[in-house]
Short mmCIF file of C-alpha atoms and ligand atoms in Angstrom, two decimals:
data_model
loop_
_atom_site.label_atom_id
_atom_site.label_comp_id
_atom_site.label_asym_id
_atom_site.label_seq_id
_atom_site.Cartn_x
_atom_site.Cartn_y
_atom_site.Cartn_z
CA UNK O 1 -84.15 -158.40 -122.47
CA UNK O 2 -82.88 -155.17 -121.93
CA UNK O 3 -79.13 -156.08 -123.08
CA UNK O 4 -80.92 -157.31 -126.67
CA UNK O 5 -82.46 -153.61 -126.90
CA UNK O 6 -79.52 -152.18 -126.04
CA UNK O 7 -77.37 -154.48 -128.85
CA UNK O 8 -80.50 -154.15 -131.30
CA UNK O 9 -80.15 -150.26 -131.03
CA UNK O 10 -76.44 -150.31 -131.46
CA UNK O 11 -76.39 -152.79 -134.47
CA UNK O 12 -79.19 -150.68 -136.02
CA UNK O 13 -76.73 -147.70 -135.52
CA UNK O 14 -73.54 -149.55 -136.63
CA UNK O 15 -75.28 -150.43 -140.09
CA UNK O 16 -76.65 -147.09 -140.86
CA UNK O 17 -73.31 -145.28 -140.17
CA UNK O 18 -71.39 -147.61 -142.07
CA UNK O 19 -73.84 -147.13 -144.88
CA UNK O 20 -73.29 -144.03 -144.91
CA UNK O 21 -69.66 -143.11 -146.45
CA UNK O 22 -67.68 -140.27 -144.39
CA UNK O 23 -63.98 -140.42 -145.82
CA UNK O 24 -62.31 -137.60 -144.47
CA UNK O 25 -62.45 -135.16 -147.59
CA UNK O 26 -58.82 -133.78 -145.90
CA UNK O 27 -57.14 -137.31 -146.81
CA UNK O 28 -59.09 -138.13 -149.63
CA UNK O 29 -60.59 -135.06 -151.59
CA UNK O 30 -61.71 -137.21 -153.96
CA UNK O 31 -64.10 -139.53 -152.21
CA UNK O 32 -64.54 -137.31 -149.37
CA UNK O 33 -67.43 -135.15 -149.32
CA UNK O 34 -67.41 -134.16 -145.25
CA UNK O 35 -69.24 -135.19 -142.71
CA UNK O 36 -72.52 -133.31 -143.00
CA UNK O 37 -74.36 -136.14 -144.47
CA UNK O 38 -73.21 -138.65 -141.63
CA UNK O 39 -73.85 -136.12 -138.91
CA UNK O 40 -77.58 -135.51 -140.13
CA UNK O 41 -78.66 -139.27 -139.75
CA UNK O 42 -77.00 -139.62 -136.76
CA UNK O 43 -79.03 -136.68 -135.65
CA UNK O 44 -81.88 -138.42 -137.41
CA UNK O 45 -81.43 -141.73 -135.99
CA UNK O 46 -81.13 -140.13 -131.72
CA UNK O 47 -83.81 -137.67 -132.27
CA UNK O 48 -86.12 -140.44 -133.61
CA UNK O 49 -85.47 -142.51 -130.40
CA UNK O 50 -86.15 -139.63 -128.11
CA UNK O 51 -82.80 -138.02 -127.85
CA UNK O 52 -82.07 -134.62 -129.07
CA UNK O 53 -80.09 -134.35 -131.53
CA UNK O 54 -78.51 -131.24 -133.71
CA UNK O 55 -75.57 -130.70 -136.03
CA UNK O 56 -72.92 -128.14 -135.12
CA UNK O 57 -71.00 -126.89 -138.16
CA UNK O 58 -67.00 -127.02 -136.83
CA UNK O 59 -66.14 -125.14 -140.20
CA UNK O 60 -65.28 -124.13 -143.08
CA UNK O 61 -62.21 -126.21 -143.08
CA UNK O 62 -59.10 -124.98 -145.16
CA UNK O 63 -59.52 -126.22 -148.58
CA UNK O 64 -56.24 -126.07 -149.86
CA UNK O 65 -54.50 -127.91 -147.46
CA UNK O 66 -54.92 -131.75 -147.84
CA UNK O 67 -52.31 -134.94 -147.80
CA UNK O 68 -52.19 -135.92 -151.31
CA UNK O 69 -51.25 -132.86 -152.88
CA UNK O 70 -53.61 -129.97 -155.04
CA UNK O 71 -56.21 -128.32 -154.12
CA UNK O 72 -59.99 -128.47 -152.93
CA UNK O 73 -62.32 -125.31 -152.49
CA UNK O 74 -63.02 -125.06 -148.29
CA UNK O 75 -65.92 -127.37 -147.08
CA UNK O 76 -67.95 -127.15 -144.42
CA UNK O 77 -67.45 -129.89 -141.51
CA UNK O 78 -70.18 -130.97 -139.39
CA UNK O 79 -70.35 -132.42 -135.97
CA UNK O 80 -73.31 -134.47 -134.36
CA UNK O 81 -74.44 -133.27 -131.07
CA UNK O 82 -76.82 -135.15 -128.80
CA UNK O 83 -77.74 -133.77 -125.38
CA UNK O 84 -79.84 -135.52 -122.29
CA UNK O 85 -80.34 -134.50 -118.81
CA UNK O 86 -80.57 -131.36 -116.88
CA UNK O 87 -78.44 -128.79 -117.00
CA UNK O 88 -78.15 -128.59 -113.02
CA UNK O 89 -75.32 -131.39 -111.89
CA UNK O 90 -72.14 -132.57 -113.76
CA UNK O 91 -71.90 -132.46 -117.16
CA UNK O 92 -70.11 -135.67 -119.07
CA UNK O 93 -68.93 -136.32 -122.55
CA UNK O 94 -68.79 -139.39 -124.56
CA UNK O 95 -66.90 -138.97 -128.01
CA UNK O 96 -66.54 -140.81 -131.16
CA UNK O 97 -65.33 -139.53 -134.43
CA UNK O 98 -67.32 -139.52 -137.47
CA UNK O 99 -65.09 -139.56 -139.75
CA UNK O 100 -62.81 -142.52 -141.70
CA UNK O 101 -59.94 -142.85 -143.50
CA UNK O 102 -60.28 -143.64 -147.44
CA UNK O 103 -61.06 -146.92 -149.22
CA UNK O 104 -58.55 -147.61 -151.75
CA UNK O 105 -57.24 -151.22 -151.38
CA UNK O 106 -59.82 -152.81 -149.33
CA UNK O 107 -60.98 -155.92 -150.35
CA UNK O 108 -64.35 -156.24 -148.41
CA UNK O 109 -67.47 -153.69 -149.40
CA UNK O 110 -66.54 -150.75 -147.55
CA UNK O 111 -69.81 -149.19 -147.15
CA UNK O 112 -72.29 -152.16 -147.21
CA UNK O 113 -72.06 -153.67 -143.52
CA UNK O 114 -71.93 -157.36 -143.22
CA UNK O 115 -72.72 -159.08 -139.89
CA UNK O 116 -71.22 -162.44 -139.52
CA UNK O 117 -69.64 -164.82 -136.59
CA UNK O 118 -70.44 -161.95 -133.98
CA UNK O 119 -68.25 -159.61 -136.26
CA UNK O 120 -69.26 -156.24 -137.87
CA UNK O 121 -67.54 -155.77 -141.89
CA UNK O 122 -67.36 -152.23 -143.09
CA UNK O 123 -65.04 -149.21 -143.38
CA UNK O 124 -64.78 -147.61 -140.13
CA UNK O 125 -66.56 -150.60 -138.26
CA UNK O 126 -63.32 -150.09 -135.85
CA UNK O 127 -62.38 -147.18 -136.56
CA UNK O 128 -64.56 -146.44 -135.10
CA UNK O 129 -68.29 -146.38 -135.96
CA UNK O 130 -68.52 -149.16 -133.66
CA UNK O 131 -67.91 -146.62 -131.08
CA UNK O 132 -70.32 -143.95 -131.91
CA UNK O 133 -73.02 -146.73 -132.38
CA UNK O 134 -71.96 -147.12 -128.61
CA UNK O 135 -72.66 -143.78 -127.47
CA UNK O 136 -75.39 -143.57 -129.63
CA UNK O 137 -77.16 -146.88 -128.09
CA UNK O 138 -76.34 -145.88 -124.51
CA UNK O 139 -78.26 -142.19 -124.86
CA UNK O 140 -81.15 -143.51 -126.26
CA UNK O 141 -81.26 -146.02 -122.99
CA UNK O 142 -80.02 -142.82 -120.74
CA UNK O 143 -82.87 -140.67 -122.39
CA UNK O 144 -85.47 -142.71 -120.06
CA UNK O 145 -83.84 -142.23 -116.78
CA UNK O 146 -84.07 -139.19 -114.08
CA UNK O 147 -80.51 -137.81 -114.67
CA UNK O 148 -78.90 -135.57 -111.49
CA UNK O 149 -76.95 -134.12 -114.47
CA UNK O 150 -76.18 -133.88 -118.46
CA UNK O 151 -74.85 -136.54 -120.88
CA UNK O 152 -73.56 -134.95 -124.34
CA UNK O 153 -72.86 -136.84 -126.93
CA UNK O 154 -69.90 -135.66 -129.30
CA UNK O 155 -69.42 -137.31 -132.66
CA UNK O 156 -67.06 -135.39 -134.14
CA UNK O 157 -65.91 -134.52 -137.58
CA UNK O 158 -61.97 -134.77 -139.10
CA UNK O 159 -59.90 -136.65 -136.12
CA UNK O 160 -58.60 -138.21 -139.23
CA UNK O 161 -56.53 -134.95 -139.88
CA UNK O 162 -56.68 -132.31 -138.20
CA UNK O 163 -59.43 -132.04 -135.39
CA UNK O 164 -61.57 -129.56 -136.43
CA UNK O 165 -64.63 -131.25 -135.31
CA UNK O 166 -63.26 -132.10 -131.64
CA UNK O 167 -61.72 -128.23 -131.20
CA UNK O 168 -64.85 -127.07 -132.24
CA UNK O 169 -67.04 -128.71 -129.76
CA UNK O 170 -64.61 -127.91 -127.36
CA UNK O 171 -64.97 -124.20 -127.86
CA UNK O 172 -68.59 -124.43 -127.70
CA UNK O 173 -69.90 -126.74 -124.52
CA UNK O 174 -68.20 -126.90 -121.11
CA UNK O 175 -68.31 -130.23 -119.13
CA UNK O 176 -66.71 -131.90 -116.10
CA UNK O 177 -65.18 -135.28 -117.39
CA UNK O 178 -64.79 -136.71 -121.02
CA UNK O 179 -65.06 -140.35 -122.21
CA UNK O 180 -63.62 -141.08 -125.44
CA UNK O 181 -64.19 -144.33 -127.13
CA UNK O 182 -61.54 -144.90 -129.62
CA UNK O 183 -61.30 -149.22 -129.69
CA UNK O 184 -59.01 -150.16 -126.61
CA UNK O 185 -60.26 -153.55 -126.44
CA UNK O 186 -62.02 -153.20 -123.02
CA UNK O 187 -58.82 -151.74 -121.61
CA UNK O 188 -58.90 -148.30 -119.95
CA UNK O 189 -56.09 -145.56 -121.77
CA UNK O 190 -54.68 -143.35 -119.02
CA UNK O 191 -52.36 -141.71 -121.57
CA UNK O 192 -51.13 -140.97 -124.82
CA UNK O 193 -48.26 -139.48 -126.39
CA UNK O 194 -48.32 -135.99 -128.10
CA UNK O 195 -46.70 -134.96 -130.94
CA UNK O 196 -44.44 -131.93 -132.60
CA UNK O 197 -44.14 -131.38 -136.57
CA UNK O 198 -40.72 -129.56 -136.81
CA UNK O 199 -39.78 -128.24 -140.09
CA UNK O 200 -35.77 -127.25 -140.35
CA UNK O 201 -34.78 -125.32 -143.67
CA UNK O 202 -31.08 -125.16 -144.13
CA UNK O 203 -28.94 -121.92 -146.43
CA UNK O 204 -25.86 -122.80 -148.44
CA UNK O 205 -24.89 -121.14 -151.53
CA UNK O 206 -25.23 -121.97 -154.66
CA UNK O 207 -22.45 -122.40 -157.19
CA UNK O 208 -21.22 -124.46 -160.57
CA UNK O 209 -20.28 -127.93 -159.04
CA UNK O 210 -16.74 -127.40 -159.91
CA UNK O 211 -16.44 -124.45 -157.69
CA UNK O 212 -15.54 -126.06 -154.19
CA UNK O 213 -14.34 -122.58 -153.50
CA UNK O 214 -17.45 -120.51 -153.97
CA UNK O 215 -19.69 -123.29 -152.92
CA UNK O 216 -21.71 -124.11 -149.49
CA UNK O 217 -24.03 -127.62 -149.69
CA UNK O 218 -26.87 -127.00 -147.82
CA UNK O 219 -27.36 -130.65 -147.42
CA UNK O 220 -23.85 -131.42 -146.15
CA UNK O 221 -25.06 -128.98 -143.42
CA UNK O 222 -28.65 -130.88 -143.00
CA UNK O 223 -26.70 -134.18 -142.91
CA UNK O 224 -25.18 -132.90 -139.80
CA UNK O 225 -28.22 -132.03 -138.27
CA UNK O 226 -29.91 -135.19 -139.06
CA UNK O 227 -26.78 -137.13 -137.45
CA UNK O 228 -27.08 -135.00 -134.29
CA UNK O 229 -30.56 -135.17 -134.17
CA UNK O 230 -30.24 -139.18 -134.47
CA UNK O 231 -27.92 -138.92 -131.74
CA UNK O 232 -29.74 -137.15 -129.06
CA UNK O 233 -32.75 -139.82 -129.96
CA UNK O 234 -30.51 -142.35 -129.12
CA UNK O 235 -29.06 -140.96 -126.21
CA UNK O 236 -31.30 -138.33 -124.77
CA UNK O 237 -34.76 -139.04 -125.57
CA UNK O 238 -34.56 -142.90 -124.77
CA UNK O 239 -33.76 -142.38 -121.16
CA UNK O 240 -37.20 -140.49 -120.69
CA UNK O 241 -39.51 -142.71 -120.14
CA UNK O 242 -43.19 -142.77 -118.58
CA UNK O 243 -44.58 -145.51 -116.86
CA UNK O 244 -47.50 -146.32 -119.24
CA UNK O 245 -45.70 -144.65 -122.20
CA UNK O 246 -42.01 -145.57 -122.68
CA UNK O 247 -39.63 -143.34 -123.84
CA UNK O 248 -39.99 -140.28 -125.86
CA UNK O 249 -39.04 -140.67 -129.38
CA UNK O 250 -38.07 -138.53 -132.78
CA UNK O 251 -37.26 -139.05 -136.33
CA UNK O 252 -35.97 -137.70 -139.75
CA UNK O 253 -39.42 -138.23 -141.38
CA UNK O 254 -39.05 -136.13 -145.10
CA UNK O 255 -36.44 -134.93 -146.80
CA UNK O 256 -35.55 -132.94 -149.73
CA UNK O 257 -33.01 -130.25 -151.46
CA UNK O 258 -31.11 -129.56 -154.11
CA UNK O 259 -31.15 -128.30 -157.55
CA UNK O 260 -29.07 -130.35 -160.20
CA UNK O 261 -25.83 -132.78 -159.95
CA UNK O 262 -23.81 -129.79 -160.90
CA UNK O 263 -25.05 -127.14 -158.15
CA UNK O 264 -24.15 -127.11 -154.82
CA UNK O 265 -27.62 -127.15 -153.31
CA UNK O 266 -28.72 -123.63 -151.97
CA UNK O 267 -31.45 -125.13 -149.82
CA UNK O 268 -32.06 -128.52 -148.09
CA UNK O 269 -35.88 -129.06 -146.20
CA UNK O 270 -36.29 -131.89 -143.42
CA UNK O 271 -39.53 -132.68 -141.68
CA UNK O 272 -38.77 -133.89 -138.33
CA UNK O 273 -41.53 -136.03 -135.89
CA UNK O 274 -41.09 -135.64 -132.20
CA UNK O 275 -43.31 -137.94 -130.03
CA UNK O 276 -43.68 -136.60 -126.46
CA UNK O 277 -44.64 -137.91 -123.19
CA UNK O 278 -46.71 -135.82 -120.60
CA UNK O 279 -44.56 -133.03 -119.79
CA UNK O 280 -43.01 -132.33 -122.53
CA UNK O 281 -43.99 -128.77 -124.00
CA UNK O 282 -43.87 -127.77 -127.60
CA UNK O 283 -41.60 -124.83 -126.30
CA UNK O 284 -39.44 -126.97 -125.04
CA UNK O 285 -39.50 -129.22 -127.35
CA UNK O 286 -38.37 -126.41 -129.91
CA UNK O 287 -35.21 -125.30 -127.68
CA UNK O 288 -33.96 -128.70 -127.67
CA UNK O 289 -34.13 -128.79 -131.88
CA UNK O 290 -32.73 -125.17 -131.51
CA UNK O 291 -29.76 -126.49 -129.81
CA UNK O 292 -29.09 -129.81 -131.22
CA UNK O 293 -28.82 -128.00 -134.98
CA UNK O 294 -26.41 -125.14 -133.07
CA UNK O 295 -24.63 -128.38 -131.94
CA UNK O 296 -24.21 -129.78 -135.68
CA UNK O 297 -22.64 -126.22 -136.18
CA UNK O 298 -25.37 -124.53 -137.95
CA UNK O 299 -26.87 -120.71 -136.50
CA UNK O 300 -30.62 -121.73 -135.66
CA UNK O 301 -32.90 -119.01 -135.95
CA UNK O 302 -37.00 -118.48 -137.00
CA UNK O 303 -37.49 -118.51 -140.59
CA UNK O 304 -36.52 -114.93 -142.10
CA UNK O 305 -33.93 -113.77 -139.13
CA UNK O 306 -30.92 -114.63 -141.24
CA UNK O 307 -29.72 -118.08 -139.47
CA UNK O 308 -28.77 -120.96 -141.73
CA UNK O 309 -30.92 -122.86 -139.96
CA UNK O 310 -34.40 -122.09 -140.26
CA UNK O 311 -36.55 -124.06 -137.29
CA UNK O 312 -40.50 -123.67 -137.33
CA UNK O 313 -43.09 -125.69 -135.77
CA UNK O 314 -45.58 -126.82 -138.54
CA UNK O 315 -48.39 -129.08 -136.17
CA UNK O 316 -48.06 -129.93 -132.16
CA UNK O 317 -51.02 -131.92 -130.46
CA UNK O 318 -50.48 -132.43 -126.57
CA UNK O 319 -50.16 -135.22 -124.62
CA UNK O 320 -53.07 -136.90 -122.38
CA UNK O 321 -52.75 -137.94 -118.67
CA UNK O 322 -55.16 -138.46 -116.44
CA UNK O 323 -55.08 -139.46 -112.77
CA UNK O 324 -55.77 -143.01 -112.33
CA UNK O 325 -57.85 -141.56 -109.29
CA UNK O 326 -59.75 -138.96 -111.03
CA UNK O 327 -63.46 -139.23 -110.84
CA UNK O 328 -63.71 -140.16 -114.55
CA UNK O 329 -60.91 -142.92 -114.13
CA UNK O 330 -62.80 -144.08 -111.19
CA UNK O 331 -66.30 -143.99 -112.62
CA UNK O 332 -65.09 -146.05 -115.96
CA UNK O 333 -62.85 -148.63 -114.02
CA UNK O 334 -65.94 -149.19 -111.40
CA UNK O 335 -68.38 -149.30 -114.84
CA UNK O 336 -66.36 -151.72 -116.45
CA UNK O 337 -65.61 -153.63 -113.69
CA UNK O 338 -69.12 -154.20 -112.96
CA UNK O 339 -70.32 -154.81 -116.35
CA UNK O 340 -67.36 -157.74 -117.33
CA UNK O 341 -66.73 -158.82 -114.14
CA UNK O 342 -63.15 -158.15 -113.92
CA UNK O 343 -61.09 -155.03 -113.39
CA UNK O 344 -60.06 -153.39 -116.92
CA UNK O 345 -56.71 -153.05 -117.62
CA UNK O 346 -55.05 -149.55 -117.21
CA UNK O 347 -52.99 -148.85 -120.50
CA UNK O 348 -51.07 -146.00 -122.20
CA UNK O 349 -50.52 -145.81 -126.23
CA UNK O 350 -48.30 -144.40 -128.42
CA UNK O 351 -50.63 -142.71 -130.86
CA UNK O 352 -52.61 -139.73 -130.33
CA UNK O 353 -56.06 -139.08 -130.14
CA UNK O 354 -58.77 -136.42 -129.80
CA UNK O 355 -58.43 -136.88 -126.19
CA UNK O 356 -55.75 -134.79 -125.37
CA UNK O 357 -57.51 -131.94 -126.59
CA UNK O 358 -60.29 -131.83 -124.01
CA UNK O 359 -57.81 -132.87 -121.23
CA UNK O 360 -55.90 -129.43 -122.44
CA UNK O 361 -59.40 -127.58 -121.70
CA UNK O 362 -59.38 -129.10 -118.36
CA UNK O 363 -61.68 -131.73 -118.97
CA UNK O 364 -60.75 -134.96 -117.17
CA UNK O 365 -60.19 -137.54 -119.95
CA UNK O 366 -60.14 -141.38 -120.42
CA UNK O 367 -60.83 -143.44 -123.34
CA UNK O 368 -62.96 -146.60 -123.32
CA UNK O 369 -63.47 -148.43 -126.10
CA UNK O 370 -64.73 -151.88 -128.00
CA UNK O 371 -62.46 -154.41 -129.82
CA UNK O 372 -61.69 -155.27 -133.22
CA UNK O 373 -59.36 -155.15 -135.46
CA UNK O 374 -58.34 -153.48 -139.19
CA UNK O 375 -58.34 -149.96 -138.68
CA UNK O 376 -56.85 -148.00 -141.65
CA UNK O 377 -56.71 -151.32 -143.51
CA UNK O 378 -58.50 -153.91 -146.39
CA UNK O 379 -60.73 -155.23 -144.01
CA UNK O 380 -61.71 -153.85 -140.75
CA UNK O 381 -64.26 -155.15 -138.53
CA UNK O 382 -65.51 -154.90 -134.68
CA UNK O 383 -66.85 -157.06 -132.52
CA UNK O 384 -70.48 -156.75 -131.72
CA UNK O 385 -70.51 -157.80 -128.20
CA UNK O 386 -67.97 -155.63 -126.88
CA UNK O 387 -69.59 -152.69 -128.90
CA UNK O 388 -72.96 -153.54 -126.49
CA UNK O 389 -70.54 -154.30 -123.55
CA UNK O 390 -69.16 -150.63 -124.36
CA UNK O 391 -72.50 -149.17 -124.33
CA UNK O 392 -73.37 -150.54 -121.20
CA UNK O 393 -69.96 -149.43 -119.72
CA UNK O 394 -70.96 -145.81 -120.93
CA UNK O 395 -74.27 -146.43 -119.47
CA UNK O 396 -72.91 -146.95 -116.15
CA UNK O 397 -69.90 -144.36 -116.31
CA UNK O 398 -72.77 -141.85 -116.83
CA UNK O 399 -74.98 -142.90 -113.88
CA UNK O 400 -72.15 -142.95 -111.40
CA UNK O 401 -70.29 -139.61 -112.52
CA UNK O 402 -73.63 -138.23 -112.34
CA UNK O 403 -74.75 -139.67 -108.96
CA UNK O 404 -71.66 -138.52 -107.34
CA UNK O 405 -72.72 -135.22 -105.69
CA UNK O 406 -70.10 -132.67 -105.67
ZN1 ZN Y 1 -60.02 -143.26 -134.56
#
């Protein structure tokens, strides 16, 4: 009886958040109109059911700057906040992101949930409204217990792009342990990789293309680089390797230069990715660049200090790792363990998530999440049972992170 409630309140959530359309504006400016509108009926939808609920704005984002090119004015972006609990014990988290990634080229409704064969249809279904129906179900069932300590609920605006909803909420509210929900399929994430944007700018000089005398190619020199970078993947960054991770990883990932078929090309820009494993700092991550492009016989230097190699960090997000005996790890394998009947299985991925982020605040982190499939693609659904069986998981985490008396 109580496990119907509990799905009927986190179907009833799944619909209305698919209904309501929350493209990241950052990825598609077009469709997009932020997450304000989502946020509010969340809000709505827990404050109704005796949680309290309030928006946070995680703001003004910068307008200018999106994927596809041109320009947006800045818009506000909202997060959901839901709090439970007194303020006395531990303090846990459980995330979701609001937001989704566009529509073009599905070939299901993206906003009109469809329910069929134990499967939920709609943009972000997996991606993960699924998950935030989750937390939302499991606070409205918290809300009537005696709690030694606080639940917050964090659904968060733009993980999509650039996590201005996750940072924000991070600067705002302290807490002891995190939970975030991203769909892992009943299996418990440990660990993620992070990631470094690099952008390298290489100086020639420009000259008529007959003048091999006056002439310097800028991209000869970036073709160098982008050999000897491919060559300390190969041989450097394979051999580091973390047990739930793999190795750590970079590629060439954009390229451009040149000005005509008769000019040797002044400048030639490369966007590099670097995937890291825990450990790995941005700093370092920049001396190894640094020396890899002195290596290909360039003079690497910040943009501006007169090296022929220009080397700048455009984006870095950290890694996550957390303890497989941390409190949180402990409280979420215990959970699930109890709630499916069989220990979950510990995992690390490849991609990054919001995760990282809190475990950089010092907030123990571990994600959780329901199963599924078709996130960023035409059709995307989850699967309604492990969505409850999430829930309940959260349910428990909270009760026994709470219970535990420091
Ligand atoms: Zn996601």
């Amino acid at each position: 009886m109580e496990l119907d409630i509990l799905q009927a309140n986190a179907l009833d959530a799944l619909q209305l958040l698919i209904r309501t359309p929350s493209v990241n504006p950052s990825i598609d400016p077009e469709h997009g109109s932020g997450e304000a509108e989502i946020a509010r009926v969340a809000c709505e939808w827990l404050s109704s059911r005796g949680v309290r609920g309030w928006t946070e704005d995680a703001g003004p984002d910068d307008g200018e700057r999106y994927e596809s090119g041109g320009h947006r004015p800045p818009l506000q972006r909202v997060n959901a906040v839901a709090g439970i609990g007194e303020g006395k014990g531990r303090t846990l988290v459980l995330c979701a992101h609001l937001d989704t990634v566009a529509t073009a080229g599905m070939t299901i409704p993206p906003f009109e949930p469809r329910v069929e064969a134990g499967r939920v249809y709609g943009r972000g279904a997996y991606d993960m409204k699924g998950s935030a129906a989750a937390i939302m179900a499991s606070m409205v069932t918290l809300a009537q217990e005696s709690l030694p300590g606080r639940v917050l609920a964090a659904l968060v605006a733009d993980e999509e792009y650039a996590s201005l909803g996750a940072q924000d909420f991070i600067r705002r509210h302290r807490a002891d342990a995190c939970v975030l929900t991203e769909p892992s399929e009943g299996r418990l994430v440990l660990a993620h990789k992070g990631f470094v944007w690099i952008e390298i700018t290489t100086r020639g000089r420009a000259a008529h293309g007959s003048r091999w005398d006056l002439g310097v190619s800028a991209i000869a020199s970036m073709g160098r680089i982008i050999s000897a970078l491919d060559e300390f993947d190969r041989t450097e960054l394979r051999r580091r390797t973390h047990p739930l991770l793999g190795p750590a990883s970079g590629h060439a990932s954009m390229i451009s230069g040149g000005s005509g078929l008769s000019t040797y090309a002044e400048k030639c820009v490369l966007q590099v990715e670097r995937r890291t494993l825990p450990g790995e700092s941005t700093a370092a991550v920049l001396d190894e660049v640094t020396q890899v492009v002195e290596r290909a016989g360039c003079s690497a230097s910040v943009p501006g200090a007169g090296g022929n190699a220009e080397i700048r960090i455009l984006l870095d997000r950290p890694p996550l790792v957390c303890d497989r005996d941390a409190q949180i790890a402990l409280a979420v394998r215990e959970s699930a363990t109890a709630v499916t009947g069989r220990a979950p299985e510990e995992i690390g991925v490849g991609y990054w998530m919001d995760a990282a982020l809190f475990a950089a605040a010092g907030i123990p982190t571990v994600n959780y999440g329901p199963a599924g499939a078709g996130a960023h693609e035409a059709v995307e659904w989850v699967d309604l049972d492990s969505v409850t069986s999430c829930a309940q998981v959260l349910i428990e985490t909270a009760r026994r992170f709470l219970g535990v008396r420091c």
